[in-house]
Amino acid sequence: MSRALDPAEPPTLSSEGSAGSRPQGAIQFNSASAFFKQPLTPVFTALTVMLLVVLAIHFARSAGLVAALWGANGVAVAVWLRNTRGPLYDLCFGSLLVVGIAAGELLAGNSYLLTAIFTVANMIEIVGAVLLARRFAPTLNLASVDGACRFLASVAFVAPIPAALVAGVALNLTGGTDILDAVQTWWFGHALGIAVIASFGVSLTRRHLAILVNPWRLIEAAALMGLLTGACIFAYFQSPTPVGFVVVPLLILIAARFRVMGVTTALLIVSLLAIGGTVAGYGPYVSSAPELAQRALMMQLMVLLGCLPILLVAALLEERDRLSERAKAGQLRAERASAAKSRLLANVAHEIKSPVGGVIGIGELWKAGQLGPVSSTQAEMADMLVKTARQVEALAHDLLDVARAESGAVKVELRPTDVPGVLEDVRRATALRPDAEGLRMEVISEGDGLVALADSQRLAQVVANLASNAVKYGGAGGVVIFRASKVYDGVRIEVIDRGEGLSVEKQTQLFEPFNRLGLERSTVEGHGIGLALAKRLVELQGGSIGVTSAPGEGATFWVELPAA
């Protein structure tokens, strides 16, 4: 007997090539083989890390042996997270990073002891960032506020803390460096490097890069980045006063036009030029902060607190775009489903009308005795047949009206309509109903000039539906009142009964098609489409419809239409 596979368990291949169990070692072997089959990415990453280590040590040191901007770890974290294939792959990739960092430290002129200290500290930071990202931001989704906050908090802000402590203590024990200064400079430089460079690497997805396929969008992106570069050169190299705020509007504009990928690219430009200008001895803080470490710290704070939050703005905009696309897709599906339902209702109504008409004709002939002698029992049965067939015919007409109304095929001719006259006509017609016997019906007109801009035929149909419901469900109260009054710049029509009333829950379901509020098995006849049709007809006339009710206090159905 073959074993059923768990849907959550990926199928494995045995040595014969059939589905079966696979030892854990095979998974590790595949992760290692993936590393050796595609070695260019890990090797290129290690070489890039080595180059960035050399550049940072030579050009970005601001507090003794610690650099103000450290980009090597950001590159390592981004590539590692984008190319995860298993435990042995991680081990091989991490080993290459150790070699790259150590080689960069030695090429930059550090001693073997410093090389060992910095290599260990950097690997603690890189491995910690990868593990934290897999735990708290596994989707690497910077296109949402939650995903961006998780990534920045875990990878950029938390991961450098243990490494900073290790490096600070080690430098203090070996060279007497102040621990607080070393930890502070390490954390700010590495947090900034990971926040900017790792976010940039993670945001480079096909969906984002597809934006640049359009030549005009590519030109726009190049122009904005060029304008930002010029603003940064002026603010961080030439201006003697702090005018770094000029880059913020440009960052917001880039966020609005190119979302997350554009902002991460812009932040990379701002960070390189701001820290580079400060370390080179330029910028607005040269006179106010003579020490390089202080100037670098102020510039790091400016980027982290003044510019990095724009990434969350871009994430919010991108999340809004995604939700908007989903809403549009859902609306399109709903419109298609509604159109299909309307076509089905129309087809069903047409198919019902023809045979029902024949049944009514035969029943009337039978009842009249034109098909032969008829007994009293047969006459009663023929009368019941005609009555039931006419109910089905009325249902077919209502279905057809609903289908036409929802598809927009119903045309209304809006003209001045005397509302009290319509209410009086409906009252007379309703009073002739067999189930209205014994009910008191009256029309109340409050004020003069109760003329609405409406389709008189459709308005009478709406009020007749409301009156029918009042008789069927509120007739126990003994009275049905039709009231017309002025409201704001319109006319209000009310159909009031003194029946059992409706709960709030039932009121929310009243105007849903085919919903009879649990009365499907009651003796009260109906199909649950009268109010839905009335709502649609009122909306076509530019009005609104609703109900005011409470259990035991009756119900007031109201319609408001614009005045003529």
Short mmCIF file of N, CA, C and O in Angstrom, two decimals, residues 4 29 44 57 107 133 139 150 157 302 345-347 353 356 405 439:
data_model
loop_
_atom_site.label_atom_id
_atom_site.label_comp_id
_atom_site.label_asym_id
_atom_site.label_seq_id
_atom_site.Cartn_x
_atom_site.Cartn_y
_atom_site.Cartn_z
N ALA A 4 0.11 7.93 1.71
CA ALA A 4 -0.49 9.21 1.28
C ALA A 4 0.41 10.34 1.71
O ALA A 4 0.91 10.37 2.83
N PHE A 29 22.84 18.02 1.51
CA PHE A 29 23.69 17.87 0.33
C PHE A 29 23.20 18.76 -0.80
O PHE A 29 23.98 19.40 -1.50
N PHE A 44 31.28 36.69 -5.51
CA PHE A 44 31.21 38.12 -5.82
C PHE A 44 30.84 38.93 -4.58
O PHE A 44 31.35 40.03 -4.37
N ILE A 57 37.52 51.57 5.95
CA ILE A 57 38.64 51.79 6.88
C ILE A 57 39.48 52.98 6.43
O ILE A 57 39.95 53.78 7.25
N LEU A 107 44.19 43.90 4.23
CA LEU A 107 44.60 44.78 3.13
C LEU A 107 44.57 46.25 3.56
O LEU A 107 45.34 47.07 3.05
N ALA A 133 16.02 38.62 10.88
CA ALA A 133 15.15 38.85 9.73
C ALA A 133 14.30 37.62 9.44
O ALA A 133 13.11 37.73 9.14
N THR A 139 9.21 37.56 5.27
CA THR A 139 8.79 37.84 3.89
C THR A 139 9.66 38.87 3.20
O THR A 139 9.57 39.03 1.98
N ARG A 150 9.34 46.00 10.87
CA ARG A 150 9.96 44.77 11.38
C ARG A 150 11.38 44.62 10.87
O ARG A 150 12.29 44.27 11.62
N PHE A 157 18.52 47.96 13.64
CA PHE A 157 18.68 48.58 14.95
C PHE A 157 19.11 47.61 16.05
O PHE A 157 19.87 47.97 16.93
N MET A 302 21.07 62.90 11.67
CA MET A 302 20.26 63.57 10.66
C MET A 302 19.70 62.57 9.65
O MET A 302 18.52 62.63 9.30
N LEU A 345 -31.33 36.12 -13.84
CA LEU A 345 -32.67 36.48 -13.39
C LEU A 345 -33.57 36.83 -14.57
O LEU A 345 -34.74 36.43 -14.62
N ALA A 346 -33.02 37.59 -15.51
CA ALA A 346 -33.82 37.97 -16.68
C ALA A 346 -34.21 36.75 -17.50
O ALA A 346 -35.37 36.61 -17.93
N ASN A 347 -33.27 35.84 -17.71
CA ASN A 347 -33.57 34.62 -18.48
C ASN A 347 -34.62 33.76 -17.76
O ASN A 347 -35.56 33.24 -18.39
N LYS A 353 -42.50 33.32 -17.61
CA LYS A 353 -43.69 34.07 -18.00
C LYS A 353 -44.55 33.34 -19.02
O LYS A 353 -45.78 33.28 -18.89
N VAL A 356 -46.42 30.15 -17.58
CA VAL A 356 -47.36 30.56 -16.54
C VAL A 356 -48.60 31.21 -17.17
O VAL A 356 -49.73 31.02 -16.71
N ALA A 405 -33.24 46.61 -13.31
CA ALA A 405 -32.76 47.71 -12.47
C ALA A 405 -31.27 47.57 -12.18
O ALA A 405 -30.52 48.55 -12.22
N LEU A 439 -58.50 46.95 7.91
CA LEU A 439 -57.42 47.89 8.25
C LEU A 439 -57.87 49.32 7.96
O LEU A 439 -58.56 49.57 6.97
#
